[in-house]
Amino acid sequence: MRRVFGVLVLFALILISQSCVRPVCSETQLKTPLLIDTDMDFNDLMAILYLLQRPDVSIKAITVEGTGETHCEPGVQHALGLVALAGGEDIPVACGRETPLRGSHTFPESWRGAADNLYGLTLPKTATTSGQNAVELMTSVIQSSPQKVVLVTLGPLTNVAEALETTPSLANNLEMIYIMGGAVKVPGNIASSGVGLDNEVAEWNIYVDPHAANIVLKSGAPITLVPLDATNDAPLTTSFHKQIKDYHTTPEATFVFDLLTKLYGLIESGGYYFWDPLTAAISTDESLATFQTMRLAVVEEEGPESGRTVNSTDNGGTVRVAVSANGQSFEGIFLQTLNNQLTTTTTTTTTTSPPTTTTTPTPTPTTTSPTSTTTSPTTTTIPTATPTGLGMAEPAVIMAIIVAGATIAAFFITRRRPASPHSNKISTNSARH
């Protein structure tokens, strides 16, 4: 009986060692490895702080697009400053090339200057930088990850395209690439930016490096595109500014409030959207959007349609496209996360519905007078939390507990059972020998 008892206990211990009850498990076991590729404009600053505050993701690296709104040196420093502001662990940051893979499209210099100067704000200083360039860092992080990596791109796709072109097998270890870019069935935001470009159909991130966008879309990697079709459903309003003015209880939320205060004139104009924060939020909660699968390509030729995202059954890559978004739900999750009040949420499955057509153009960023800062937390809606405890225990743990309990009970019952006289005699005789 002792041998049987020992075997059963060993079996139970093995089951427990291979299992995990969610509240007891190491937090890192539950986190999604995530890599951010960014051009560090003001939208990106908010998106990155949102992701840094998410309790269910682990940011493995930040790569800066040299073709984006910041130049490399200030972009890297700003990214490191955001990490320091959020009080996170060391996250490697690196920048890529400063010219598109093809062509010479670029963001307006006035925009780049404002981004380089962090819109008049400051972040903690840090000297820690990666010894790699963006493509090397991106490649090493994806290749070395034991789990498939989620890649969130918030600017032009130069770094991502170069990495996938150099090492195509990276696509095999990507869970999903979430791309903020494109305008599929709505107008673009180039001409409406007021910078003198005659292009009504392209969106800036895709326009800057359309060849890179084509490489990524046709790479075979799983892709979710969050174009203007969806982000038009998430405008930044004076009402949201009032909410964050009344409720910024963390350094991250305070920084976002200060940033939006600097850009308050743009908010009042009605032409500002949560382009990048919405994309970041969808990467963590897909219930915020509805999707359709399409085959997409990008126009690379120069002209008034350069950078346009088009349906192409012959030459396009298969892409899941966010065709609409729930702006109100996004605002609640965004504000809650920035204030570090988000509990672990359940990611819901993707649904598909007909696309929403929105025709609101996007004006150029401007800066006007700030408003005063006050902090008075108000009640906000907390997303539904995932149940925890033994009700969420894995089946192997439950089985282990049953086996261990039954074994212990059997052991004690056996020990308490009276021995027969005959067995006593056998024991006595055996002892004498």
Short mmCIF file of C-alpha atoms in Angstrom, two decimals:
data_model
loop_
_atom_site.label_atom_id
_atom_site.label_comp_id
_atom_site.label_asym_id
_atom_site.label_seq_id
_atom_site.Cartn_x
_atom_site.Cartn_y
_atom_site.Cartn_z
CA MET A 1 0.00 0.00 0.00
CA ARG A 2 2.86 2.37 0.73
CA ARG A 3 4.21 1.91 -2.78
CA VAL A 4 0.81 2.64 -4.29
CA PHE A 5 0.47 5.68 -2.04
CA GLY A 6 3.89 6.98 -3.12
CA VAL A 7 3.12 6.53 -6.81
CA LEU A 8 -0.20 8.37 -6.53
CA VAL A 9 1.34 11.27 -4.61
CA LEU A 10 4.11 11.55 -7.20
CA PHE A 11 1.49 11.57 -9.97
CA ALA A 12 -0.43 14.35 -8.23
CA LEU A 13 2.71 16.45 -7.78
CA ILE A 14 3.58 16.10 -11.46
CA LEU A 15 0.10 17.25 -12.47
CA ILE A 16 0.35 20.27 -10.19
CA SER A 17 3.83 21.20 -11.42
CA GLN A 18 2.64 21.18 -15.04
CA SER A 19 -0.44 23.23 -14.31
CA CYS A 20 -1.32 26.74 -13.23
CA VAL A 21 -4.12 28.32 -11.27
CA ARG A 22 -4.47 31.81 -12.73
CA PRO A 23 -4.33 33.89 -9.52
CA VAL A 24 -1.26 31.96 -8.33
CA CYS A 25 0.72 31.86 -11.59
CA SER A 26 3.57 34.19 -12.29
CA GLU A 27 2.24 37.36 -13.88
CA THR A 28 4.61 37.07 -16.82
CA GLN A 29 3.03 33.77 -17.84
CA LEU A 30 -0.19 35.59 -18.60
CA LYS A 31 1.29 38.51 -20.55
CA THR A 32 1.40 38.82 -24.32
CA PRO A 33 4.86 39.68 -25.70
CA LEU A 34 4.49 42.89 -27.69
CA LEU A 35 6.78 45.01 -29.86
CA ILE A 36 5.99 48.63 -30.77
CA ASP A 37 7.14 50.24 -34.03
CA THR A 38 6.48 53.97 -33.83
CA ASP A 39 7.19 57.34 -35.41
CA MET A 40 6.77 59.10 -32.04
CA ASP A 41 4.24 61.76 -32.98
CA PHE A 42 1.77 63.01 -30.36
CA ASN A 43 -0.72 60.22 -31.09
CA ASP A 44 2.02 57.64 -30.62
CA LEU A 45 2.99 59.09 -27.25
CA MET A 46 -0.49 58.37 -25.96
CA ALA A 47 -0.62 54.91 -27.54
CA ILE A 48 2.72 53.89 -26.03
CA LEU A 49 1.74 55.05 -22.55
CA TYR A 50 -1.49 53.08 -22.89
CA LEU A 51 0.44 49.90 -23.77
CA LEU A 52 2.97 50.50 -20.99
CA GLN A 53 0.08 50.62 -18.53
CA ARG A 54 -1.65 47.46 -19.76
CA PRO A 55 -1.36 44.68 -17.15
CA ASP A 56 -1.74 41.95 -19.77
CA VAL A 57 1.12 42.79 -22.15
CA SER A 58 4.90 42.73 -21.84
CA ILE A 59 6.63 45.23 -24.12
CA LYS A 60 9.84 43.62 -25.38
CA ALA A 61 11.19 46.51 -27.47
CA ILE A 62 10.34 49.82 -29.09
CA THR A 63 11.63 50.54 -32.59
CA VAL A 64 11.50 54.10 -33.91
CA GLU A 65 10.77 54.88 -37.55
CA GLY A 66 13.41 57.25 -38.87
CA THR A 67 10.98 58.02 -41.71
CA GLY A 68 8.35 59.15 -39.22
CA GLU A 69 7.57 62.46 -37.57
CA THR A 70 10.56 62.54 -35.23
CA HIS A 71 14.15 62.23 -36.33
CA CYS A 72 16.05 59.31 -34.86
CA GLU A 73 17.91 60.85 -31.93
CA PRO A 74 15.00 62.74 -30.33
CA GLY A 75 12.62 59.88 -31.17
CA VAL A 76 14.74 57.36 -29.27
CA GLN A 77 15.14 59.71 -26.30
CA HIS A 78 11.39 60.37 -26.15
CA ALA A 79 10.64 56.65 -26.23
CA LEU A 80 13.09 56.00 -23.40
CA GLY A 81 11.54 58.89 -21.49
CA LEU A 82 8.07 57.35 -21.79
CA VAL A 83 9.40 54.07 -20.40
CA ALA A 84 11.01 55.92 -17.50
CA LEU A 85 7.82 57.92 -16.86
CA ALA A 86 5.83 54.69 -16.66
CA GLY A 87 8.34 53.26 -14.19
CA GLY A 88 8.76 50.13 -16.26
CA GLU A 89 11.69 47.78 -16.56
CA ASP A 90 14.42 48.50 -19.08
CA ILE A 91 13.02 48.19 -22.59
CA PRO A 92 15.46 48.34 -25.51
CA VAL A 93 14.87 51.15 -28.00
CA ALA A 94 16.46 51.57 -31.45
CA CYS A 95 15.88 53.62 -34.61
CA GLY A 96 15.88 52.60 -38.26
CA ARG A 97 16.78 54.24 -41.54
CA GLU A 98 15.67 57.83 -42.16
CA THR A 99 14.66 57.46 -45.80
CA PRO A 100 11.85 55.36 -47.34
CA LEU A 101 12.74 52.08 -49.06
CA ARG A 102 11.70 53.77 -52.29
CA GLY A 103 10.72 57.32 -53.16
CA SER A 104 11.20 60.52 -51.22
CA HIS A 105 7.91 61.11 -49.41
CA THR A 106 8.24 62.68 -45.99
CA PHE A 107 6.22 64.31 -43.25
CA PRO A 108 6.20 68.15 -43.27
CA GLU A 109 9.26 69.58 -41.55
CA SER A 110 7.14 71.75 -39.27
CA TRP A 111 5.46 68.61 -37.94
CA ARG A 112 8.81 66.91 -37.46
CA GLY A 113 10.20 69.89 -35.60
CA ALA A 114 7.25 69.92 -33.21
CA ALA A 115 7.63 66.17 -32.59
CA ASP A 116 11.38 66.50 -32.06
CA ASN A 117 10.69 69.18 -29.42
CA LEU A 118 8.04 66.98 -27.74
CA TYR A 119 5.42 69.70 -28.27
CA GLY A 120 6.97 71.77 -25.52
CA LEU A 121 6.74 69.05 -22.86
CA THR A 122 9.47 67.19 -20.98
CA LEU A 123 10.13 63.57 -20.03
CA PRO A 124 12.61 61.95 -17.64
CA LYS A 125 16.14 61.78 -19.00
CA THR A 126 17.82 58.42 -19.51
CA ALA A 127 21.01 57.33 -21.24
CA THR A 128 20.12 53.68 -21.87
CA THR A 129 20.01 52.85 -25.58
CA SER A 130 20.22 49.68 -27.64
CA GLY A 131 23.43 48.90 -29.49
CA GLN A 132 21.38 47.61 -32.43
CA ASN A 133 19.48 49.38 -35.17
CA ALA A 134 15.71 48.99 -35.41
CA VAL A 135 15.74 46.09 -37.88
CA GLU A 136 18.33 44.16 -35.86
CA LEU A 137 16.43 44.71 -32.62
CA MET A 138 13.09 43.78 -34.15
CA THR A 139 14.55 40.64 -35.69
CA SER A 140 16.27 39.45 -32.52
CA VAL A 141 13.19 40.04 -30.35
CA ILE A 142 10.85 38.14 -32.68
CA GLN A 143 13.26 35.27 -33.34
CA SER A 144 14.14 34.73 -29.68
CA SER A 145 10.62 34.88 -28.26
CA PRO A 146 9.26 31.54 -27.00
CA GLN A 147 5.76 32.89 -27.67
CA LYS A 148 4.50 34.44 -30.86
CA VAL A 149 4.91 38.23 -30.73
CA VAL A 150 2.26 40.88 -31.31
CA LEU A 151 3.67 43.77 -33.37
CA VAL A 152 1.88 47.13 -33.16
CA THR A 153 2.91 49.64 -35.84
CA LEU A 154 2.04 53.31 -35.41
CA GLY A 155 3.94 54.99 -38.25
CA PRO A 156 5.33 54.25 -41.71
CA LEU A 157 6.23 50.59 -42.28
CA THR A 158 9.88 51.03 -43.29
CA ASN A 159 11.39 49.11 -40.36
CA VAL A 160 8.88 46.28 -40.53
CA ALA A 161 9.24 45.86 -44.30
CA GLU A 162 13.03 45.81 -44.13
CA ALA A 163 12.97 43.21 -41.34
CA LEU A 164 10.49 40.95 -43.16
CA GLU A 165 12.33 41.32 -46.46
CA THR A 166 15.67 40.46 -44.85
CA THR A 167 14.28 37.60 -42.73
CA PRO A 168 10.96 36.36 -44.19
CA SER A 169 10.68 33.63 -41.54
CA LEU A 170 9.88 36.32 -38.92
CA ALA A 171 6.28 36.10 -40.12
CA ASN A 172 6.07 32.61 -38.61
CA ASN A 173 6.63 33.90 -35.07
CA LEU A 174 4.22 36.82 -35.25
CA GLU A 175 0.84 36.40 -33.60
CA MET A 176 -0.48 39.50 -35.37
CA ILE A 177 0.70 42.79 -36.87
CA TYR A 178 -1.70 45.62 -35.98
CA ILE A 179 -1.13 48.46 -38.44
CA MET A 180 -2.45 51.99 -38.06
CA GLY A 181 -2.61 53.10 -41.66
CA GLY A 182 -4.57 53.43 -44.88
CA ALA A 183 -7.97 54.64 -45.96
CA VAL A 184 -9.96 51.88 -47.63
CA LYS A 185 -13.46 53.25 -48.27
CA VAL A 186 -13.13 56.77 -46.86
CA PRO A 187 -11.13 59.83 -47.98
CA GLY A 188 -7.46 60.06 -47.03
CA ASN A 189 -5.88 62.76 -44.88
CA ILE A 190 -3.11 64.15 -47.09
CA ALA A 191 -4.82 66.95 -49.02
CA SER A 192 -6.91 67.99 -46.02
CA SER A 193 -3.73 68.49 -43.97
CA GLY A 194 -3.13 71.81 -45.70
CA VAL A 195 0.46 71.12 -46.78
CA GLY A 196 -0.08 71.64 -50.50
CA LEU A 197 -0.26 68.00 -51.64
CA ASP A 198 -2.93 67.06 -54.18
CA ASN A 199 -3.85 63.66 -52.79
CA GLU A 200 -7.37 62.98 -51.55
CA VAL A 201 -7.05 59.21 -51.08
CA ALA A 202 -3.92 58.30 -49.11
CA GLU A 203 -3.29 58.21 -45.37
CA TRP A 204 0.03 59.61 -44.07
CA ASN A 205 1.63 56.48 -42.63
CA ILE A 206 1.15 54.52 -45.85
CA TYR A 207 1.91 57.50 -48.09
CA VAL A 208 5.39 58.09 -46.64
CA ASP A 209 6.65 54.64 -47.73
CA PRO A 210 4.10 52.91 -49.99
CA HIS A 211 6.63 50.32 -51.17
CA ALA A 212 7.27 49.26 -47.58
CA ALA A 213 3.52 48.98 -47.02
CA ASN A 214 3.18 46.63 -50.00
CA ILE A 215 5.99 44.42 -48.72
CA VAL A 216 4.29 44.06 -45.34
CA LEU A 217 0.79 43.49 -46.70
CA LYS A 218 2.07 40.73 -48.98
CA SER A 219 4.49 39.16 -46.47
CA GLY A 220 2.16 36.37 -45.42
CA ALA A 221 2.20 37.55 -41.81
CA PRO A 222 -1.18 37.81 -40.05
CA ILE A 223 -2.24 41.45 -40.35
CA THR A 224 -5.00 43.58 -38.88
CA LEU A 225 -5.22 46.99 -40.53
CA VAL A 226 -6.78 49.85 -38.57
CA PRO A 227 -7.40 52.49 -41.25
CA LEU A 228 -9.18 55.84 -41.18
CA ASP A 229 -12.40 53.88 -41.76
CA ALA A 230 -12.22 52.83 -38.10
CA THR A 231 -10.34 55.72 -36.51
CA ASN A 232 -12.92 58.20 -37.84
CA ASP A 233 -15.23 56.61 -35.24
CA ALA A 234 -12.91 57.71 -32.43
CA PRO A 235 -12.62 61.51 -32.55
CA LEU A 236 -10.90 63.37 -29.76
CA THR A 237 -13.39 65.86 -28.35
CA THR A 238 -13.44 68.63 -25.80
CA SER A 239 -15.64 66.31 -23.74
CA PHE A 240 -12.79 63.81 -23.48
CA HIS A 241 -10.37 66.59 -22.59
CA LYS A 242 -12.74 67.52 -19.75
CA GLN A 243 -12.79 63.89 -18.56
CA ILE A 244 -9.02 63.57 -18.42
CA LYS A 245 -8.72 67.03 -16.91
CA ASP A 246 -10.89 65.82 -14.03
CA TYR A 247 -9.30 62.39 -13.82
CA HIS A 248 -5.53 62.10 -14.19
CA THR A 249 -4.15 60.35 -11.13
CA THR A 250 -0.97 58.81 -12.58
CA PRO A 251 2.11 60.30 -14.27
CA GLU A 252 0.99 58.69 -17.53
CA ALA A 253 -2.50 60.18 -17.44
CA THR A 254 -1.09 63.55 -16.37
CA PHE A 255 1.32 63.58 -19.32
CA VAL A 256 -1.52 62.81 -21.75
CA PHE A 257 -3.61 65.59 -20.22
CA ASP A 258 -0.72 68.06 -20.56
CA LEU A 259 -0.18 66.97 -24.17
CA LEU A 260 -3.83 67.39 -25.10
CA THR A 261 -3.90 70.74 -23.35
CA LYS A 262 -1.04 71.87 -25.60
CA LEU A 263 -3.13 70.76 -28.59
CA TYR A 264 -6.44 72.05 -27.30
CA GLY A 265 -7.05 74.24 -30.34
CA LEU A 266 -6.87 71.18 -32.56
CA ILE A 267 -9.38 69.40 -30.34
CA GLU A 268 -11.75 72.36 -30.59
CA SER A 269 -11.47 72.29 -34.39
CA GLY A 270 -13.04 68.86 -34.44
CA GLY A 271 -10.28 67.43 -36.61
CA TYR A 272 -8.30 65.31 -34.16
CA TYR A 273 -8.68 61.54 -33.82
CA PHE A 274 -7.31 58.74 -31.67
CA TRP A 275 -5.52 57.16 -34.64
CA ASP A 276 -2.73 55.37 -32.80
CA PRO A 277 -4.29 54.93 -29.35
CA LEU A 278 -7.28 53.19 -30.95
CA THR A 279 -4.95 50.84 -32.82
CA ALA A 280 -3.09 50.06 -29.60
CA ALA A 281 -6.37 49.45 -27.79
CA ILE A 282 -7.68 47.13 -30.51
CA SER A 283 -4.48 45.10 -30.21
CA THR A 284 -5.46 44.38 -26.60
CA ASP A 285 -9.25 44.23 -26.98
CA GLU A 286 -10.66 43.36 -30.39
CA SER A 287 -14.24 43.86 -29.22
CA LEU A 288 -13.63 47.57 -29.86
CA ALA A 289 -13.88 47.07 -33.64
CA THR A 290 -15.65 45.11 -36.34
CA PHE A 291 -13.65 43.53 -39.15
CA GLN A 292 -13.78 42.38 -42.73
CA THR A 293 -11.20 40.30 -44.59
CA MET A 294 -9.97 41.93 -47.80
CA ARG A 295 -7.15 41.64 -50.31
CA LEU A 296 -5.29 44.94 -50.29
CA ALA A 297 -2.40 46.55 -52.12
CA VAL A 298 -0.90 50.04 -52.14
CA VAL A 299 -0.39 52.32 -55.14
CA GLU A 300 3.35 53.05 -55.41
CA GLU A 301 3.43 55.21 -58.54
CA GLU A 302 3.87 58.95 -58.07
CA GLY A 303 0.80 61.07 -58.60
CA PRO A 304 -2.44 62.08 -56.89
CA GLU A 305 -3.14 58.46 -55.83
CA SER A 306 0.31 57.57 -54.51
CA GLY A 307 -0.03 55.69 -51.24
CA ARG A 308 -3.67 54.80 -51.81
CA THR A 309 -4.86 51.54 -50.20
CA VAL A 310 -6.91 49.62 -52.77
CA ASN A 311 -8.79 46.35 -53.03
CA SER A 312 -6.84 44.07 -55.35
CA THR A 313 -7.90 40.45 -55.79
CA ASP A 314 -5.03 39.83 -58.19
CA ASN A 315 -2.10 41.53 -56.47
CA GLY A 316 -3.16 42.18 -52.88
CA GLY A 317 -2.28 40.56 -49.59
CA THR A 318 -4.95 39.06 -47.36
CA VAL A 319 -5.65 41.51 -44.57
CA ARG A 320 -8.22 41.73 -41.80
CA VAL A 321 -9.52 45.31 -41.85
CA ALA A 322 -11.17 47.18 -39.00
CA VAL A 323 -14.10 48.82 -40.76
CA SER A 324 -15.66 50.51 -37.73
CA ALA A 325 -14.94 51.09 -34.05
CA ASN A 326 -16.77 51.78 -30.80
CA GLY A 327 -15.35 55.17 -29.86
CA GLN A 328 -17.21 55.44 -26.56
CA SER A 329 -16.01 52.07 -25.28
CA PHE A 330 -12.49 52.93 -26.39
CA GLU A 331 -12.50 56.18 -24.39
CA GLY A 332 -13.51 54.34 -21.23
CA ILE A 333 -10.82 51.68 -21.56
CA PHE A 334 -8.18 54.24 -22.57
CA LEU A 335 -8.87 56.53 -19.62
CA GLN A 336 -9.12 53.66 -17.17
CA THR A 337 -5.83 52.16 -18.36
CA LEU A 338 -3.91 55.43 -18.20
CA ASN A 339 -5.05 55.84 -14.60
CA ASN A 340 -3.92 52.30 -13.76
CA GLN A 341 -7.44 51.21 -12.84
CA LEU A 342 -7.88 48.51 -15.47
CA THR A 343 -8.44 44.98 -14.24
CA THR A 344 -7.55 41.99 -16.38
CA THR A 345 -10.06 41.97 -19.22
CA THR A 346 -11.31 39.22 -21.45
CA THR A 347 -10.37 39.47 -25.12
CA THR A 348 -13.44 38.71 -27.17
CA THR A 349 -13.61 37.05 -30.53
CA THR A 350 -13.72 39.01 -33.75
CA THR A 351 -17.03 39.76 -35.42
CA THR A 352 -17.70 40.92 -38.94
CA SER A 353 -20.15 43.54 -40.12
CA PRO A 354 -20.54 45.76 -43.18
CA PRO A 355 -18.11 48.68 -43.30
CA THR A 356 -19.00 52.05 -41.91
CA THR A 357 -18.44 54.90 -44.36
CA THR A 358 -17.10 58.08 -42.79
CA THR A 359 -16.05 61.11 -44.79
CA THR A 360 -14.61 63.45 -42.18
CA PRO A 361 -11.19 64.71 -43.41
CA THR A 362 -8.24 65.10 -41.09
CA PRO A 363 -6.69 68.58 -40.75
CA THR A 364 -3.06 69.36 -40.04
CA PRO A 365 -1.97 69.46 -36.39
CA THR A 366 -1.87 72.90 -34.78
CA THR A 367 -1.04 74.15 -31.33
CA THR A 368 -2.92 76.78 -29.35
CA SER A 369 -3.17 78.09 -25.83
CA PRO A 370 -3.34 75.56 -23.00
CA THR A 371 -5.97 75.42 -20.30
CA SER A 372 -5.36 75.18 -16.59
CA THR A 373 -4.58 71.86 -14.92
CA THR A 374 -6.61 70.47 -12.04
CA THR A 375 -6.87 66.95 -10.70
CA SER A 376 -10.22 65.76 -9.38
CA PRO A 377 -10.81 62.07 -9.95
CA THR A 378 -14.33 61.11 -10.97
CA THR A 379 -16.08 57.79 -11.26
CA THR A 380 -15.43 55.99 -14.52
CA THR A 381 -16.68 52.75 -15.94
CA ILE A 382 -14.45 49.77 -15.19
CA PRO A 383 -14.35 47.06 -17.88
CA THR A 384 -15.75 43.69 -16.88
CA ALA A 385 -13.09 41.72 -15.05
CA THR A 386 -12.15 38.17 -15.82
CA PRO A 387 -13.21 35.84 -12.97
CA THR A 388 -10.30 34.48 -10.98
CA GLY A 389 -9.87 31.80 -8.31
CA LEU A 390 -10.42 28.07 -8.38
CA GLY A 391 -13.32 28.52 -10.73
CA MET A 392 -10.71 29.32 -13.39
CA ALA A 393 -8.33 26.51 -12.39
CA GLU A 394 -7.05 24.36 -15.17
CA PRO A 395 -8.49 20.83 -15.38
CA ALA A 396 -5.14 19.24 -14.56
CA VAL A 397 -5.00 21.05 -11.22
CA ILE A 398 -8.51 19.91 -10.30
CA MET A 399 -7.61 16.34 -11.22
CA ALA A 400 -4.41 16.56 -9.15
CA ILE A 401 -6.35 17.76 -6.12
CA ILE A 402 -8.88 14.92 -6.48
CA VAL A 403 -6.15 12.31 -6.86
CA ALA A 404 -4.19 13.66 -3.88
CA GLY A 405 -7.28 13.83 -1.69
CA ALA A 406 -8.40 10.31 -2.59
CA THR A 407 -4.90 8.96 -1.99
CA ILE A 408 -4.58 10.55 1.43
CA ALA A 409 -8.04 9.33 2.44
CA ALA A 410 -7.25 5.78 1.32
CA PHE A 411 -3.98 5.85 3.22
CA PHE A 412 -5.60 6.81 6.53
CA ILE A 413 -8.48 4.39 6.11
CA THR A 414 -6.00 1.57 5.52
CA ARG A 415 -3.97 2.52 8.57
CA ARG A 416 -7.05 2.59 10.84
CA ARG A 417 -8.41 -0.82 9.69
CA PRO A 418 -7.94 -3.43 12.50
CA ALA A 419 -5.48 -6.17 11.65
CA SER A 420 -6.62 -9.80 11.88
CA PRO A 421 -5.02 -12.16 14.46
CA HIS A 422 -3.66 -14.21 11.65
CA SER A 423 -1.86 -11.24 10.20
CA ASN A 424 -0.39 -10.47 13.65
CA LYS A 425 1.03 -13.91 13.85
CA ILE A 426 2.57 -13.60 10.46
CA SER A 427 4.11 -10.29 11.40
CA THR A 428 5.46 -11.70 14.66
CA ASN A 429 6.91 -14.72 13.01
CA SER A 430 8.43 -12.66 10.26
CA ALA A 431 10.05 -10.42 12.82
CA ARG A 432 11.70 -13.33 14.52
CA HIS A 433 13.37 -14.40 11.37
#
